[in-house]
Amino acid sequence: DIQLTQSPSFLSASVGDRVTITCRASQGISSFLAWYQQKPGKAPKLLIYAASTLQSGVPSRFSGSGSGTDFTLTISSLQPEDFAAYYCQQVNSFPRTFGQGTKVEI
Amino acid sequence: EVQLVESGGGLVQPGGSLRLSCATSEFTFGSYSMTWVRQAPGKGLEWVSAINDSGGETVYADSVKGRFTISRDNSKNTLYLQMNSLRVEDTAIYYCARKMGSGTYPDDYWGQGTLVTVSS
């Protein structure tokens, strides 16, 4: 199985900050990586797929990059509604594993 | 708007069974692969199982293989997860999700989840 390691696990930030979350795969997955946002009590929401393609309706302050084994999610200017947990997921092969998550807190 | 609504969760004793359902609407259900993902209380997301559009191909996480069965009824626009030999560690919110398209795409629409509690 492909393991995904996210860092950091917790991130304390302020409104307006630039935030970067990384996701490292245990083996190469080309660009088959997605990022999700999850708020408490809610289902995950797809933000980015194919490593860097913004899902329809997602604000442009979110961006993704990387290929192979190293990936990054960047929020260019953190907004109050962005405080949430973020997960990467590889869709290169089954089982479609998730990273352990990054909680972005105020 | 695309909708997915899970049901069937509840409290069950270890060793027991439950069948979850995911009723869908506002998209052509029979054209999409579907997924179950779970989340234990306070924990991260765990991919559980997937099924292709026709129902002829299924895949499972090792943690549930041999105990859970994913299926679908395209005439009823509904996805199922039959869970047998339940364990305490199966306690989680179970989400159904729609795979975005054919090929290596993620899940773009998710239900609100149904809670399964396995406890004596």
mmCIF file of N, CA and C in Angstrom, chain A residues 1 32 34 36 38 41-46 48-50 55 87 89 91-92 94-100, chain B residues 35 37 39 43-47 50 59-62 95 99-100 103-112:
data_model
loop_
_atom_site.group_PDB
_atom_site.id
_atom_site.type_symbol
_atom_site.label_atom_id
_atom_site.label_comp_id
_atom_site.label_asym_id
_atom_site.label_seq_id
_atom_site.Cartn_x
_atom_site.Cartn_y
_atom_site.Cartn_z
ATOM 1 N N ASP A 1 0.835 -1.184 0.000
ATOM 2 C CA ASP A 1 0.000 0.000 0.000
ATOM 3 C C ASP A 1 0.883 1.253 0.000
ATOM 4 N N PHE A 32 -1.344 11.900 -9.355
ATOM 5 C CA PHE A 32 -2.638 11.374 -8.917
ATOM 6 C C PHE A 32 -2.862 11.630 -7.431
ATOM 7 N N ALA A 34 -5.077 14.205 -4.569
ATOM 8 C CA ALA A 34 -6.155 15.147 -4.303
ATOM 9 C C ALA A 34 -6.004 15.724 -2.903
ATOM 10 N N TYR A 36 -8.408 17.537 0.234
ATOM 11 C CA TYR A 36 -9.736 17.777 0.772
ATOM 12 C C TYR A 36 -9.646 18.697 1.985
ATOM 13 N N GLN A 38 -11.935 19.523 5.494
ATOM 14 C CA GLN A 38 -13.034 19.032 6.322
ATOM 15 C C GLN A 38 -13.220 19.924 7.536
ATOM 16 N N GLY A 41 -17.826 18.180 11.986
ATOM 17 C CA GLY A 41 -19.192 17.733 11.788
ATOM 18 C C GLY A 41 -19.653 17.700 10.344
ATOM 19 N N LYS A 42 -18.748 17.944 9.418
ATOM 20 C CA LYS A 42 -19.108 17.990 7.998
ATOM 21 C C LYS A 42 -18.337 16.943 7.203
ATOM 22 N N ALA A 43 -18.852 16.641 6.018
ATOM 23 C CA ALA A 43 -18.148 15.736 5.113
ATOM 24 C C ALA A 43 -16.953 16.456 4.485
ATOM 25 N N PRO A 44 -15.971 15.706 4.061
ATOM 26 C CA PRO A 44 -14.849 16.313 3.337
ATOM 27 C C PRO A 44 -15.337 16.984 2.058
ATOM 28 N N LYS A 45 -14.591 18.028 1.670
ATOM 29 C CA LYS A 45 -14.887 18.775 0.446
ATOM 30 C C LYS A 45 -13.657 18.731 -0.448
ATOM 31 N N LEU A 46 -13.841 18.347 -1.693
ATOM 32 C CA LEU A 46 -12.720 18.282 -2.640
ATOM 33 C C LEU A 46 -12.262 19.686 -3.006
ATOM 34 N N ILE A 48 -8.724 20.181 -4.581
ATOM 35 C CA ILE A 48 -7.773 20.088 -5.685
ATOM 36 C C ILE A 48 -7.642 18.636 -6.102
ATOM 37 N N TYR A 49 -7.564 18.391 -7.400
ATOM 38 C CA TYR A 49 -7.291 17.056 -7.912
ATOM 39 C C TYR A 49 -6.198 17.138 -8.976
ATOM 40 N N ALA A 50 -5.681 15.984 -9.334
ATOM 41 C CA ALA A 50 -4.544 15.926 -10.259
ATOM 42 C C ALA A 50 -3.411 16.846 -9.796
ATOM 43 N N GLN A 55 -10.746 22.443 -8.012
ATOM 44 C CA GLN A 55 -12.114 21.991 -8.217
ATOM 45 C C GLN A 55 -13.012 23.216 -8.430
ATOM 46 N N TYR A 87 -6.720 17.068 4.203
ATOM 47 C CA TYR A 87 -6.229 15.715 3.944
ATOM 48 C C TYR A 87 -5.770 15.592 2.490
ATOM 49 N N GLN A 89 -4.974 12.693 -0.508
ATOM 50 C CA GLN A 89 -5.348 11.327 -0.860
ATOM 51 C C GLN A 89 -4.710 10.970 -2.193
ATOM 52 N N VAL A 91 -4.808 8.735 -5.525
ATOM 53 C CA VAL A 91 -5.784 7.992 -6.321
ATOM 54 C C VAL A 91 -5.072 7.220 -7.434
ATOM 55 N N ASN A 92 -3.783 6.981 -7.222
ATOM 56 C CA ASN A 92 -2.981 6.239 -8.203
ATOM 57 C C ASN A 92 -3.320 4.752 -8.207
ATOM 58 N N PHE A 94 -5.329 1.302 -5.656
ATOM 59 C CA PHE A 94 -6.087 0.870 -4.490
ATOM 60 C C PHE A 94 -5.155 0.145 -3.509
ATOM 61 N N PRO A 95 -5.368 0.315 -2.201
ATOM 62 C CA PRO A 95 -6.362 1.171 -1.553
ATOM 63 C C PRO A 95 -6.006 2.650 -1.672
ATOM 64 N N ARG A 96 -6.993 3.470 -1.846
ATOM 65 C CA ARG A 96 -6.788 4.907 -2.063
ATOM 66 C C ARG A 96 -6.550 5.599 -0.725
ATOM 67 N N THR A 97 -5.330 5.540 -0.274
ATOM 68 C CA THR A 97 -4.974 5.993 1.062
ATOM 69 C C THR A 97 -5.008 7.509 1.212
ATOM 70 N N PHE A 98 -5.272 7.916 2.475
ATOM 71 C CA PHE A 98 -5.263 9.322 2.865
ATOM 72 C C PHE A 98 -4.037 9.601 3.730
ATOM 73 N N GLY A 99 -3.604 10.848 3.725
ATOM 74 C CA GLY A 99 -2.666 11.293 4.727
ATOM 75 C C GLY A 99 -3.373 11.376 6.066
ATOM 76 N N GLN A 100 -2.589 11.568 7.133
ATOM 77 C CA GLN A 100 -3.176 11.558 8.486
ATOM 78 C C GLN A 100 -3.893 12.851 8.821
ATOM 79 N N THR B 35 -17.825 5.048 -3.780
ATOM 80 C CA THR B 35 -16.839 4.761 -2.734
ATOM 81 C C THR B 35 -17.483 4.843 -1.353
ATOM 82 N N VAL B 37 -16.022 5.647 2.551
ATOM 83 C CA VAL B 37 -14.910 6.117 3.363
ATOM 84 C C VAL B 37 -15.411 6.236 4.789
ATOM 85 N N GLN B 39 -14.571 7.363 9.093
ATOM 86 C CA GLN B 39 -13.784 8.218 9.983
ATOM 87 C C GLN B 39 -14.128 7.873 11.422
ATOM 88 N N LYS B 43 -10.577 10.924 14.576
ATOM 89 C CA LYS B 43 -9.469 10.419 13.762
ATOM 90 C C LYS B 43 -9.564 10.886 12.317
ATOM 91 N N GLY B 44 -8.620 10.423 11.494
ATOM 92 C CA GLY B 44 -8.583 10.808 10.101
ATOM 93 C C GLY B 44 -9.473 9.938 9.221
ATOM 94 N N LEU B 45 -9.389 10.187 7.922
ATOM 95 C CA LEU B 45 -10.204 9.476 6.946
ATOM 96 C C LEU B 45 -9.558 8.151 6.561
ATOM 97 N N GLU B 46 -10.396 7.134 6.398
ATOM 98 C CA GLU B 46 -9.921 5.817 5.971
ATOM 99 C C GLU B 46 -10.763 5.344 4.789
ATOM 100 N N TRP B 47 -10.138 5.116 3.663
ATOM 101 C CA TRP B 47 -10.827 4.553 2.499
ATOM 102 C C TRP B 47 -11.231 3.122 2.809
ATOM 103 N N ALA B 50 -14.684 0.390 -2.844
ATOM 104 C CA ALA B 50 -15.150 1.056 -4.052
ATOM 105 C C ALA B 50 -15.789 0.035 -4.983
ATOM 106 N N VAL B 59 -13.499 -3.373 -4.775
ATOM 107 C CA VAL B 59 -12.197 -3.356 -4.114
ATOM 108 C C VAL B 59 -12.431 -3.030 -2.646
ATOM 109 N N TYR B 60 -11.572 -3.595 -1.777
ATOM 110 C CA TYR B 60 -11.739 -3.394 -0.338
ATOM 111 C C TYR B 60 -10.404 -3.085 0.327
ATOM 112 N N ALA B 61 -10.480 -2.335 1.418
ATOM 113 C CA ALA B 61 -9.328 -2.185 2.291
ATOM 114 C C ALA B 61 -9.088 -3.508 3.004
ATOM 115 N N ASP B 62 -7.828 -3.789 3.314
ATOM 116 C CA ASP B 62 -7.512 -5.044 4.004
ATOM 117 C C ASP B 62 -8.251 -5.161 5.337
ATOM 118 N N TYR B 95 -19.093 7.471 5.236
ATOM 119 C CA TYR B 95 -19.496 8.360 4.164
ATOM 120 C C TYR B 95 -19.538 7.599 2.844
ATOM 121 N N LYS B 99 -17.268 8.936 -7.291
ATOM 122 C CA LYS B 99 -15.989 9.147 -7.979
ATOM 123 C C LYS B 99 -16.238 10.104 -9.140
ATOM 124 N N MET B 100 -15.278 11.005 -9.324
ATOM 125 C CA MET B 100 -15.466 12.142 -10.200
ATOM 126 C C MET B 100 -15.681 11.777 -11.653
ATOM 127 N N GLY B 103 -11.440 6.818 -14.799
ATOM 128 C CA GLY B 103 -10.004 7.038 -14.686
ATOM 129 C C GLY B 103 -9.601 7.340 -13.253
ATOM 130 N N THR B 104 -8.421 7.900 -13.095
ATOM 131 C CA THR B 104 -7.843 8.111 -11.765
ATOM 132 C C THR B 104 -8.257 9.466 -11.195
ATOM 133 N N TYR B 105 -9.513 9.553 -10.848
ATOM 134 C CA TYR B 105 -10.064 10.765 -10.268
ATOM 135 C C TYR B 105 -10.483 10.526 -8.830
ATOM 136 N N PRO B 106 -10.524 11.588 -8.021
ATOM 137 C CA PRO B 106 -10.985 11.438 -6.634
ATOM 138 C C PRO B 106 -12.506 11.508 -6.569
ATOM 139 N N ASP B 107 -13.019 11.587 -5.334
ATOM 140 C CA ASP B 107 -14.449 11.658 -5.082
ATOM 141 C C ASP B 107 -14.872 13.119 -4.952
ATOM 142 N N ASP B 108 -15.859 13.510 -5.756
ATOM 143 C CA ASP B 108 -16.197 14.927 -5.773
ATOM 144 C C ASP B 108 -17.440 15.286 -4.965
ATOM 145 N N TYR B 109 -18.348 14.350 -4.761
ATOM 146 C CA TYR B 109 -19.527 14.612 -3.937
ATOM 147 C C TYR B 109 -19.608 13.557 -2.837
ATOM 148 N N TRP B 110 -19.920 14.040 -1.622
ATOM 149 C CA TRP B 110 -19.972 13.187 -0.450
ATOM 150 C C TRP B 110 -21.319 13.354 0.246
ATOM 151 N N GLY B 111 -21.776 12.272 0.883
ATOM 152 C CA GLY B 111 -22.934 12.379 1.746
ATOM 153 C C GLY B 111 -22.550 12.964 3.090
ATOM 154 N N GLN B 112 -23.531 13.101 3.960
ATOM 155 C CA GLN B 112 -23.298 13.706 5.276
ATOM 156 C C GLN B 112 -22.794 12.696 6.291
#
